[in-house]
Coordinates of C-alpha atoms in Angstrom, one line a residue:
Chain A
M1 CA -208.9 82.3 -43.5
I2 CA -209.0 82.1 -39.8
I3 CA -207.8 79.4 -37.3
R4 CA -210.3 78.9 -34.5
P5 CA -211.5 76.2 -32.1
L6 CA -214.0 73.6 -33.4
R7 CA -217.6 74.5 -32.7
A8 CA -220.8 72.3 -32.3
D9 CA -222.2 73.6 -35.6
D10 CA -219.1 72.4 -37.5
K11 CA -220.1 68.8 -37.1
N12 CA -220.9 67.9 -40.7
Q13 CA -218.0 69.7 -42.3
W14 CA -215.6 68.4 -39.6
Q15 CA -216.8 64.9 -40.3
A16 CA -216.2 65.2 -44.0
L17 CA -212.6 66.3 -43.4
Y18 CA -211.9 63.7 -40.7
D19 CA -213.3 61.0 -43.0
G20 CA -210.9 62.2 -45.7
Y21 CA -208.0 61.9 -43.2
H22 CA -208.8 58.3 -42.4
R23 CA -209.1 57.4 -46.1
F24 CA -205.6 58.9 -46.5
Y25 CA -204.4 56.3 -44.0
D26 CA -206.4 53.5 -45.6
R27 CA -209.0 53.4 -42.9
P28 CA -212.2 53.8 -45.0
D29 CA -215.8 53.2 -43.9
L30 CA -215.6 54.2 -40.3
P31 CA -219.0 53.9 -38.6
Q32 CA -221.1 57.0 -37.8
D33 CA -220.7 56.0 -34.1
F34 CA -216.9 56.6 -34.4
F35 CA -217.4 60.2 -35.5
D36 CA -220.1 60.9 -33.0
T37 CA -218.0 59.7 -30.1
V38 CA -214.9 61.6 -31.2
F39 CA -216.8 64.8 -31.8
A40 CA -218.4 64.6 -28.4
R41 CA -214.9 64.2 -26.8
L42 CA -213.7 67.3 -28.7
M43 CA -216.7 69.3 -27.6
A44 CA -216.3 68.3 -23.9
V45 CA -213.2 70.6 -23.6
D46 CA -211.6 68.2 -21.2
P47 CA -208.1 69.5 -20.4
Q48 CA -206.8 65.9 -20.3
D49 CA -208.3 65.0 -23.7
F50 CA -207.9 66.2 -27.3
H51 CA -208.7 69.6 -28.6
A52 CA -209.4 70.7 -32.2
L53 CA -208.6 73.7 -34.3
V54 CA -210.1 74.3 -37.7
A55 CA -209.2 76.6 -40.6
E56 CA -212.3 78.5 -41.9
S57 CA -212.9 80.7 -44.9
D58 CA -216.4 82.3 -45.3
G59 CA -218.0 79.4 -43.4
D60 CA -216.1 76.8 -45.3
L61 CA -213.9 74.4 -43.3
L62 CA -210.6 73.9 -45.1
G63 CA -208.7 71.8 -42.6
L64 CA -208.5 70.5 -39.1
T65 CA -206.0 69.5 -36.4
H66 CA -206.4 67.5 -33.2
Y67 CA -203.9 67.8 -30.4
V68 CA -203.5 66.7 -26.8
F69 CA -201.3 67.7 -23.8
H70 CA -199.7 64.8 -22.0
P71 CA -197.2 64.4 -19.3
H72 CA -193.5 64.0 -20.0
M73 CA -190.8 62.6 -17.7
W74 CA -188.2 65.2 -18.6
F75 CA -190.4 68.3 -18.9
P76 CA -192.6 68.7 -15.8
E77 CA -195.0 71.1 -17.6
G78 CA -195.8 68.3 -20.1
V79 CA -195.8 68.3 -23.9
C80 CA -198.2 68.8 -26.8
Y81 CA -198.8 66.0 -29.2
L82 CA -200.3 67.1 -32.5
Q83 CA -201.9 63.8 -33.7
D84 CA -204.1 64.6 -36.6
L85 CA -203.7 67.2 -39.4
F86 CA -205.7 67.3 -42.6
T87 CA -206.6 69.8 -45.2
A88 CA -209.1 69.6 -48.0
D89 CA -207.7 68.5 -51.3
R90 CA -208.9 71.7 -53.0
T91 CA -206.8 73.8 -50.7
R92 CA -203.4 72.0 -50.8
G93 CA -200.5 74.4 -51.2
K94 CA -202.5 77.4 -49.8
G95 CA -200.9 77.5 -46.4
V96 CA -203.8 75.9 -44.5
G97 CA -201.6 73.1 -43.0
R98 CA -199.0 75.6 -41.9
A99 CA -201.6 77.9 -40.4
L100 CA -203.1 75.0 -38.4
I101 CA -199.7 73.9 -37.1
E102 CA -198.9 77.5 -36.1
G103 CA -202.3 77.6 -34.4
V104 CA -201.4 74.7 -32.3
Y105 CA -198.0 76.3 -31.5
A106 CA -200.0 79.4 -30.2
E107 CA -202.3 77.2 -28.1
A108 CA -199.3 75.4 -26.7
D109 CA -197.7 78.7 -25.7
K110 CA -200.9 79.9 -24.1
A111 CA -201.0 76.6 -22.1
G112 CA -197.4 77.0 -20.9
R113 CA -196.5 73.8 -22.7
P114 CA -194.7 75.0 -25.8
R115 CA -193.0 71.7 -26.8
V116 CA -195.1 70.4 -29.7
Y117 CA -194.3 67.3 -31.7
W118 CA -196.0 65.0 -34.2
L119 CA -195.4 61.8 -36.0
T120 CA -195.6 61.2 -39.7
Q121 CA -195.0 58.4 -42.1
E122 CA -191.5 58.5 -43.6
H123 CA -193.0 58.4 -47.1
N124 CA -195.6 61.2 -46.5
Y125 CA -193.6 63.4 -49.0
A126 CA -196.3 66.1 -49.4
G127 CA -196.6 66.4 -45.6
R128 CA -192.9 66.5 -45.0
M129 CA -192.3 69.3 -47.5
L130 CA -194.4 71.4 -45.1
Y131 CA -193.0 69.8 -41.9
D132 CA -189.4 70.6 -42.9
R133 CA -190.4 74.2 -43.0
V134 CA -192.3 74.5 -39.8
G135 CA -190.6 71.8 -37.7
V136 CA -187.4 69.8 -37.3
K137 CA -187.1 66.1 -38.1
S138 CA -185.7 64.2 -35.1
P139 CA -183.9 60.9 -35.3
F140 CA -186.7 59.2 -33.4
I141 CA -188.7 56.4 -35.0
R142 CA -191.8 54.6 -33.6
Y143 CA -192.1 51.0 -32.6
N144 CA -195.4 49.4 -31.8
R145 CA -196.3 46.4 -29.7
P146 CA -197.5 43.7 -32.1
L147 CA -201.2 43.1 -31.5
Chain B
M1 CA -185.0 38.6 -11.6
I2 CA -188.5 40.0 -11.0
I3 CA -190.3 42.9 -12.6
R4 CA -192.2 45.0 -10.1
P5 CA -193.5 48.6 -9.5
L6 CA -191.0 51.2 -8.2
R7 CA -191.0 51.6 -4.4
A8 CA -190.0 54.5 -2.1
D9 CA -186.9 52.6 -0.9
D10 CA -185.6 52.3 -4.4
K11 CA -184.7 56.0 -4.7
N12 CA -180.9 55.7 -4.7
Q13 CA -180.7 52.8 -7.0
W14 CA -183.4 54.2 -9.3
Q15 CA -181.5 57.6 -9.4
A16 CA -178.3 55.9 -10.4
L17 CA -180.0 54.1 -13.3
Y18 CA -182.0 57.1 -14.5
D19 CA -178.8 59.2 -14.4
G20 CA -177.2 56.6 -16.6
Y21 CA -180.1 56.9 -19.0
H22 CA -179.7 60.6 -19.4
R23 CA -176.0 60.3 -19.9
F24 CA -176.8 57.9 -22.8
Y25 CA -178.8 60.8 -24.3
D26 CA -176.0 63.3 -23.6
R27 CA -177.8 65.0 -20.9
P28 CA -175.3 64.8 -18.0
D29 CA -175.2 66.6 -14.7
L30 CA -178.9 66.9 -14.1
P31 CA -179.6 68.6 -10.7
Q32 CA -180.7 66.6 -7.7
D33 CA -184.0 68.6 -7.8
F34 CA -184.8 67.0 -11.2
F35 CA -184.5 63.5 -9.7
D36 CA -186.5 64.4 -6.6
T37 CA -189.3 65.9 -8.6
V38 CA -189.6 63.0 -11.0
F39 CA -189.4 60.4 -8.2
A40 CA -192.2 62.2 -6.3
R41 CA -194.3 62.0 -9.4
L42 CA -193.7 58.3 -9.8
M43 CA -194.6 57.7 -6.2
A44 CA -197.8 59.7 -6.4
V45 CA -199.5 56.9 -8.5
D46 CA -201.5 59.5 -10.5
P47 CA -203.4 57.6 -13.2
Q48 CA -202.8 60.5 -15.6
D49 CA -199.1 60.6 -14.9
F50 CA -196.1 58.3 -15.4
H51 CA -195.7 54.9 -13.8
A52 CA -192.4 53.0 -13.2
L53 CA -191.4 49.3 -13.3
V54 CA -188.0 48.1 -12.2
A55 CA -186.1 44.8 -12.7
E56 CA -184.7 43.5 -9.4
S57 CA -182.5 40.7 -8.5
D58 CA -181.6 40.1 -4.9
G59 CA -182.2 43.7 -4.0
D60 CA -180.2 44.9 -6.9
L61 CA -182.0 47.1 -9.4
L62 CA -180.9 46.1 -13.0
G63 CA -183.2 48.3 -15.0
L64 CA -186.1 50.7 -15.2
T65 CA -189.0 51.7 -17.4
H66 CA -191.4 54.7 -17.2
Y67 CA -194.7 54.7 -19.1
V68 CA -197.8 56.7 -19.2
F69 CA -201.3 56.3 -20.6
H70 CA -202.6 59.1 -22.7
P71 CA -205.7 59.7 -24.9
H72 CA -205.8 58.8 -28.5
M73 CA -208.2 60.0 -31.1
W74 CA -208.7 56.7 -32.9
F75 CA -208.7 54.4 -29.9
P76 CA -211.2 55.7 -27.2
E77 CA -209.6 53.6 -24.5
G78 CA -206.3 55.5 -24.9
V79 CA -202.8 54.2 -25.5
C80 CA -199.6 53.5 -23.5
Y81 CA -196.4 55.4 -24.2
L82 CA -193.3 53.7 -22.9
Q83 CA -191.0 56.7 -22.7
D84 CA -187.9 55.6 -20.8
L85 CA -186.1 52.2 -20.8
F86 CA -182.7 51.6 -19.3
T87 CA -180.7 48.7 -18.1
A88 CA -177.4 48.7 -16.2
D89 CA -174.4 48.2 -18.4
R90 CA -173.4 45.1 -16.4
T91 CA -176.6 43.4 -17.3
R92 CA -176.8 44.0 -21.1
G93 CA -177.8 41.0 -23.1
K94 CA -179.4 39.3 -20.0
G95 CA -183.0 39.9 -21.0
V96 CA -183.6 42.7 -18.6
G97 CA -184.8 45.1 -21.3
R98 CA -187.1 42.5 -22.8
A99 CA -188.6 41.7 -19.4
L100 CA -189.3 45.3 -18.6
I101 CA -191.1 45.9 -22.0
E102 CA -193.1 42.7 -21.4
G103 CA -193.9 44.1 -17.9
V104 CA -195.3 47.2 -19.5
Y105 CA -197.3 45.0 -21.9
A106 CA -198.8 43.2 -18.9
E107 CA -199.7 46.5 -17.1
A108 CA -201.2 47.9 -20.3
D109 CA -203.4 44.7 -20.6
K110 CA -204.5 45.0 -17.0
A111 CA -205.4 48.7 -17.6
G112 CA -207.5 47.7 -20.7
R113 CA -205.2 49.8 -22.9
P114 CA -203.1 47.2 -24.6
R115 CA -201.7 49.4 -27.4
V116 CA -198.1 50.2 -26.3
Y117 CA -195.6 52.2 -28.4
W118 CA -192.2 53.8 -27.9
L119 CA -189.8 56.0 -29.8
T120 CA -186.1 55.4 -30.3
Q121 CA -183.3 57.0 -32.2
E122 CA -182.8 55.5 -35.7
H123 CA -179.1 54.8 -34.8
N124 CA -179.8 53.2 -31.4
Y125 CA -178.6 49.8 -32.8
A126 CA -178.3 48.0 -29.5
G127 CA -181.8 49.0 -28.5
R128 CA -183.3 48.2 -31.9
M129 CA -181.8 44.7 -31.9
L130 CA -184.2 44.1 -28.9
Y131 CA -187.1 46.2 -30.2
D132 CA -187.2 44.2 -33.5
R133 CA -187.8 41.1 -31.4
V134 CA -190.5 42.4 -29.0
G135 CA -192.0 45.1 -31.2
V136 CA -192.7 46.2 -34.8
K137 CA -191.0 49.2 -36.4
S138 CA -193.6 51.5 -37.9
P139 CA -193.0 53.9 -40.8
F140 CA -193.6 56.9 -38.4
I141 CA -190.9 59.4 -37.6
R142 CA -191.0 62.3 -35.2
Y143 CA -190.9 66.0 -36.0
N144 CA -190.4 68.6 -33.3
R145 CA -191.4 72.3 -33.1
P146 CA -188.1 74.2 -33.2
L147 CA -187.6 75.9 -29.9
Chain C
M1 CA -153.7 39.3 -38.5
I2 CA -152.7 40.6 -41.9
I3 CA -154.7 42.1 -44.8
R4 CA -153.6 40.8 -48.2
P5 CA -155.0 40.2 -51.7
L6 CA -156.8 36.9 -52.3
R7 CA -154.6 34.1 -53.6
A8 CA -155.5 31.0 -55.7
D9 CA -154.8 28.7 -52.7
D10 CA -157.5 30.5 -50.6
K11 CA -160.3 29.0 -52.7
N12 CA -161.8 26.7 -50.1
Q13 CA -161.6 29.1 -47.2
W14 CA -162.8 32.0 -49.3
Q15 CA -165.8 30.0 -50.5
A16 CA -166.8 29.1 -46.9
L17 CA -166.8 32.8 -46.0
Y18 CA -168.6 34.0 -49.1
D19 CA -171.2 31.3 -48.6
G20 CA -171.8 32.7 -45.1
Y21 CA -172.1 36.1 -46.5
H22 CA -174.9 35.0 -48.9
R23 CA -176.7 33.2 -46.1
F24 CA -176.7 36.4 -44.1
Y25 CA -178.6 38.0 -47.0
D26 CA -180.9 34.9 -47.2
R27 CA -179.4 33.6 -50.4
P28 CA -178.6 30.1 -49.3
D29 CA -177.6 27.1 -51.5
L30 CA -175.8 28.9 -54.3
P31 CA -174.4 26.4 -56.9
Q32 CA -170.7 25.5 -57.0
D33 CA -170.7 27.1 -60.4
F34 CA -171.4 30.5 -58.9
F35 CA -168.4 30.3 -56.6
D36 CA -166.2 29.0 -59.4
T37 CA -167.1 31.8 -61.7
V38 CA -166.7 34.6 -59.1
F39 CA -163.4 33.2 -57.9
A40 CA -162.0 33.1 -61.4
R41 CA -163.0 36.7 -61.9
L42 CA -161.2 37.7 -58.7
M43 CA -158.1 35.8 -59.8
A44 CA -158.1 37.5 -63.3
V45 CA -157.0 40.8 -61.8
D46 CA -158.9 42.7 -64.4
P47 CA -158.7 46.4 -63.5
Q48 CA -162.3 46.9 -64.6
D49 CA -163.6 44.1 -62.4
F50 CA -163.7 43.2 -58.7
H51 CA -160.7 42.8 -56.5
A52 CA -160.6 40.9 -53.2
L53 CA -158.8 41.4 -49.9
V54 CA -158.7 38.8 -47.1
A55 CA -157.8 38.9 -43.4
E56 CA -155.5 36.1 -42.5
S57 CA -154.1 34.9 -39.2
D58 CA -151.7 31.9 -39.2
G59 CA -153.2 30.5 -42.4
D60 CA -156.8 31.0 -41.2
L61 CA -159.0 33.3 -43.3
L62 CA -161.1 35.5 -40.9
G63 CA -162.8 37.7 -43.4
L64 CA -163.1 39.0 -47.0
T65 CA -164.0 42.1 -48.9
H66 CA -164.7 42.6 -52.6
Y67 CA -164.4 46.0 -54.2
V68 CA -164.5 47.5 -57.7
F69 CA -163.5 50.8 -59.3
H70 CA -166.1 52.4 -61.5
P71 CA -166.5 55.7 -63.4
H72 CA -168.2 58.6 -61.7
M73 CA -169.7 61.6 -63.5
W74 CA -168.5 64.2 -61.0
F75 CA -165.1 62.7 -60.2
P76 CA -163.1 62.0 -63.3
E77 CA -160.7 59.6 -61.6
G78 CA -163.6 57.3 -60.7
V79 CA -164.7 55.9 -57.3
C80 CA -164.3 52.7 -55.4
Y81 CA -167.4 50.6 -54.5
L82 CA -166.9 48.2 -51.6
Q83 CA -169.6 45.7 -52.3
D84 CA -169.1 42.7 -50.1
L85 CA -167.7 42.6 -46.5
F86 CA -167.9 39.5 -44.3
T87 CA -166.1 38.2 -41.3
A88 CA -166.3 34.8 -39.7
D89 CA -168.7 34.6 -36.7
R90 CA -166.0 33.5 -34.4
T91 CA -164.0 36.7 -35.0
R92 CA -166.8 39.3 -34.6
G93 CA -165.7 42.3 -32.5
K94 CA -162.0 41.6 -33.1
G95 CA -161.4 44.4 -35.6
V96 CA -161.4 42.2 -38.7
G97 CA -164.1 44.2 -40.5
R98 CA -162.4 47.5 -39.7
A99 CA -159.0 46.2 -40.9
L100 CA -160.6 45.0 -44.2
I101 CA -162.3 48.4 -44.8
E102 CA -159.1 50.2 -44.0
G103 CA -157.3 47.8 -46.4
V104 CA -159.7 48.9 -49.2
Y105 CA -159.0 52.6 -48.3
A106 CA -155.3 51.9 -48.7
E107 CA -155.8 50.2 -52.1
A108 CA -158.0 53.0 -53.2
D109 CA -155.3 55.5 -52.3
K110 CA -152.7 53.6 -54.2
A111 CA -155.0 53.6 -57.2
G112 CA -155.5 57.3 -57.0
R113 CA -159.3 56.9 -56.5
P114 CA -159.6 57.5 -52.8
R115 CA -163.4 57.9 -52.7
V116 CA -164.8 54.7 -51.3
Y117 CA -168.4 54.0 -50.5
W118 CA -170.6 51.1 -49.7
L119 CA -174.3 50.2 -49.2
T120 CA -175.8 48.5 -46.2
Q121 CA -179.3 47.6 -45.0
E122 CA -180.8 50.2 -42.7
H123 CA -181.4 47.4 -40.1
N124 CA -177.8 45.9 -40.3
Y125 CA -177.2 47.1 -36.7
A126 CA -174.0 45.2 -36.1
G127 CA -172.5 46.4 -39.4
R128 CA -173.5 50.0 -38.8
M129 CA -171.9 50.0 -35.4
L130 CA -168.7 49.6 -37.3
Y131 CA -169.5 51.7 -40.3
D132 CA -170.3 54.7 -38.0
R133 CA -166.8 54.5 -36.8
V134 CA -164.9 54.1 -40.1
G135 CA -167.3 55.9 -42.4
V136 CA -170.0 58.5 -42.6
K137 CA -173.7 57.8 -43.2
S138 CA -175.0 59.8 -46.2
P139 CA -178.6 60.7 -46.8
F140 CA -178.7 58.6 -49.9
I141 CA -181.0 55.5 -50.2
R142 CA -181.2 53.0 -53.0
Y143 CA -184.1 52.4 -55.4
N144 CA -184.2 49.4 -57.7
R145 CA -186.0 48.8 -61.0
P146 CA -188.7 46.3 -60.3
L147 CA -187.9 43.1 -62.1
Chain D
M1 CA -191.4 64.4 -76.6
I2 CA -188.8 61.9 -77.5
I3 CA -186.0 60.2 -75.5
R4 CA -182.8 59.9 -77.5
P5 CA -179.0 59.7 -76.9
L6 CA -177.1 62.9 -76.4
R7 CA -175.7 64.5 -79.5
A8 CA -172.7 66.8 -80.1
D9 CA -175.0 69.7 -81.0
D10 CA -176.8 69.4 -77.6
K11 CA -173.8 70.9 -75.8
N12 CA -175.3 74.2 -74.7
Q13 CA -178.7 73.0 -73.7
W14 CA -177.2 69.9 -72.0
Q15 CA -174.8 72.2 -70.0
A16 CA -177.7 74.4 -68.9
L17 CA -179.5 71.4 -67.6
Y18 CA -176.5 69.8 -65.9
D19 CA -175.6 73.1 -64.2
G20 CA -179.2 73.2 -62.8
Y21 CA -178.7 69.6 -61.5
H22 CA -175.5 70.6 -59.6
R23 CA -177.2 73.7 -58.2
F24 CA -179.9 71.4 -56.8
Y25 CA -177.2 69.6 -54.9
D26 CA -175.6 72.8 -53.8
R27 CA -172.6 72.6 -56.1
P28 CA -172.9 75.9 -57.9
D29 CA -170.3 77.6 -60.1
L30 CA -168.6 74.6 -61.6
P31 CA -165.9 75.7 -64.0
Q32 CA -166.4 75.4 -67.8
D33 CA -163.6 72.9 -67.8
F34 CA -165.7 70.5 -65.8
F35 CA -168.6 70.6 -68.3
D36 CA -166.2 70.2 -71.3
T37 CA -164.5 67.2 -69.8
V38 CA -167.8 65.4 -68.9
F39 CA -169.3 66.2 -72.3
A40 CA -166.3 64.8 -74.1
R41 CA -166.6 61.6 -72.0
L42 CA -170.3 61.2 -72.9
M43 CA -169.5 61.8 -76.6
A44 CA -166.7 59.2 -76.6
V45 CA -169.3 56.3 -76.3
D46 CA -166.9 54.2 -74.2
P47 CA -168.8 51.1 -73.1
Q48 CA -167.0 51.3 -69.7
D49 CA -168.0 54.9 -69.1
F50 CA -171.2 56.9 -68.8
H51 CA -173.9 57.3 -71.4
A52 CA -176.5 60.0 -71.7
L53 CA -180.1 60.2 -72.7
V54 CA -182.0 63.4 -73.2
A55 CA -185.7 64.3 -73.5
E56 CA -186.4 66.5 -76.5
S57 CA -189.5 68.3 -77.7
D58 CA -189.2 70.4 -80.9
G59 CA -185.5 71.0 -80.4
D60 CA -185.9 71.9 -76.8
L61 CA -184.1 69.7 -74.2
L62 CA -186.4 69.1 -71.2
G63 CA -184.2 66.7 -69.2
L64 CA -181.2 64.5 -69.1
T65 CA -180.0 61.3 -67.5
H66 CA -176.5 59.8 -67.2
Y67 CA -176.0 56.1 -66.6
V68 CA -173.1 53.6 -66.5
F69 CA -172.8 49.8 -66.6
H70 CA -170.5 48.4 -63.9
P71 CA -169.6 44.9 -62.8
H72 CA -171.4 43.2 -59.9
M73 CA -170.3 40.3 -57.9
W74 CA -173.6 38.5 -57.8
F75 CA -174.8 39.2 -61.3
P76 CA -172.1 38.3 -63.9
E77 CA -173.7 40.4 -66.6
G78 CA -173.2 43.5 -64.5
V79 CA -175.7 46.2 -63.5
C80 CA -176.7 49.6 -64.6
Y81 CA -176.3 52.6 -62.3
L82 CA -178.4 55.6 -63.2
Q83 CA -176.4 58.4 -61.5
D84 CA -177.9 61.7 -62.7
L85 CA -181.5 62.6 -63.5
F86 CA -182.7 66.1 -64.0
T87 CA -185.6 67.9 -65.7
A88 CA -186.1 71.5 -66.4
D89 CA -188.2 73.3 -63.8
R90 CA -190.7 74.3 -66.4
T91 CA -191.5 70.7 -67.2
R92 CA -191.9 69.3 -63.7
G93 CA -194.9 66.9 -63.5
K94 CA -195.1 66.4 -67.2
G95 CA -193.7 62.9 -67.2
V96 CA -190.2 63.8 -68.4
G97 CA -188.4 62.2 -65.5
R98 CA -190.4 59.0 -65.9
A99 CA -189.7 58.8 -69.6
L100 CA -186.0 59.2 -69.0
I101 CA -185.9 56.4 -66.4
E102 CA -187.9 54.2 -68.7
G103 CA -185.4 55.1 -71.5
V104 CA -182.6 53.8 -69.3
Y105 CA -184.6 50.7 -68.6
A106 CA -184.9 50.1 -72.4
E107 CA -181.1 50.7 -72.9
A108 CA -180.3 48.3 -70.1
D109 CA -182.5 45.7 -71.6
K110 CA -180.8 46.1 -75.0
A111 CA -177.4 45.7 -73.3
G112 CA -178.5 42.5 -71.6
R113 CA -178.0 44.1 -68.1
P114 CA -181.5 44.8 -67.1
R115 CA -180.8 45.5 -63.4
V116 CA -181.0 49.3 -62.9
Y117 CA -180.6 51.1 -59.7
W118 CA -180.1 54.7 -58.5
L119 CA -179.5 56.5 -55.2
T120 CA -181.4 59.5 -54.0
Q121 CA -181.5 61.6 -50.8
E122 CA -184.0 60.5 -48.3
H123 CA -185.5 64.0 -48.3
N124 CA -185.8 64.3 -52.0
Y125 CA -189.6 64.2 -51.7
A126 CA -190.4 65.4 -55.3
G127 CA -188.0 62.8 -56.7
R128 CA -189.3 60.0 -54.5
M129 CA -192.9 60.6 -55.5
L130 CA -191.8 59.6 -59.0
Y131 CA -189.3 56.9 -57.9
D132 CA -192.0 55.1 -55.9
R133 CA -194.0 54.7 -59.1
V134 CA -191.3 53.5 -61.4
G135 CA -189.0 51.8 -58.9
V136 CA -188.9 50.1 -55.5
K137 CA -187.2 51.5 -52.5
S138 CA -184.6 49.1 -51.0
P139 CA -183.5 49.0 -47.4
F140 CA -180.0 49.9 -48.5
I141 CA -178.4 53.2 -47.4
R142 CA -175.0 54.6 -48.4
Y143 CA -171.9 55.1 -46.3
N144 CA -168.9 57.1 -47.5
R145 CA -165.3 57.1 -46.5
P146 CA -164.6 60.3 -44.7
L147 CA -162.3 62.4 -46.8

């Protein structure tokens, strides 16, 4: 298994994974237009926008992660927000998620913005089993504007 | 009391407030250089970087907030992250914090990126009394890369 | 202010406080029979059942607490569960809650079962401000059988 | 697999399981005296003290649970506190934990005290995967007296 940046010819496999991710969060049936737009953003390699890494084994995509660098008031170099992480059901427990997070750590180091963080639902037990090993839970919780 | 953007002549009062904010998070004794750099960023009005609103009453600054727009994978217009919020001790309970958050809501609406969120410590009881009235707690918690 | 055991002639003032407690937990309009039964249990001084302490100032009841000793598998002497704690609105911030908890600590010591615990809602911010000073938050959360 | 009350001839297997439970909570190396005392309490069938159920398959003990009825201020019949639950590593995911909890529900019903609750650590992910299916998370968290 290797961790590498997303490529144009990954489109179909990437979409299957990202669709699975949204189903996990109860957002099924996203239109094709959503996936086309997002994929185009990832391919544009805009330093202000999201980047993607995928885990590949013999041409098979096993997982994906999307991350973005954004400014931070306290750390002038900015920080890295790992927003999406997803691995195929058939690969759970094989270290794919961990390899993807560590791939983002490596990219963040290269970019000189080593502070990486992510958010997860308190009851995402399977995810947190991994996150407690590669990260540290903070006491911060998220509030949203009601819309 | 009015809510308005930070101005160059607010520097001293802004610094006193922002220093109080960092003391709240046990980050005392930040160097003057830190405040100079951050203030310059806020004055630069860079659409990719942080913006500041302050609450003023008769020339007296009662509170501040710093927010930034950053990309989001699911919402192509991006989202608004309200990072810092602080009010002077002498004004607690007077609606300054609420007015500042609502000021950010108004700016986010003007920018066409109405989704506003913030993070707070689970045990920030005084803050959460306000946040439960102007926002909605999500089930998301934050993990950090250990550094 | 003194902390002392509940007495038979406290009935009316005790009931007013305990009614306020249930309203706090959105259990309004409890029948008189509920209060009569509970008060009789507290007066029976059954070592297996609940006990009550009240905070009194010049004949005025300012707060109450109900606690019970129950067996524990790990600690053969048993433990003390402080179930109810309530103070009159007009006395908030005057140290009544703290004095009542410390009163239970003293009773638990006298009974040779010094381990005292209580449960509170995660979002009971006012209560937790006090509890963080007189107690220690554990990582334990409560699950209920669905009924 | 059957769920049944603990018997005197279960002592050795029960002790192996209960020792595993304490190791899970980082309480290793409990003295033999601890196990003897607790087992004697469970065998005494004192209605005020703890009871035990075990899961057995062909003479093999796969799991245990200890529960106690204690008074409650709001519910005059009292409530059932399920304190200990443990299953052998080799049986995880086989429904042993669920069967034990449902066994306690049945005993609580028989006793006319159907309200059952338990506490678990927020980060006990494997446990909570089960508890979310057979129970309901409440907003209550536990505070302890510092000792």
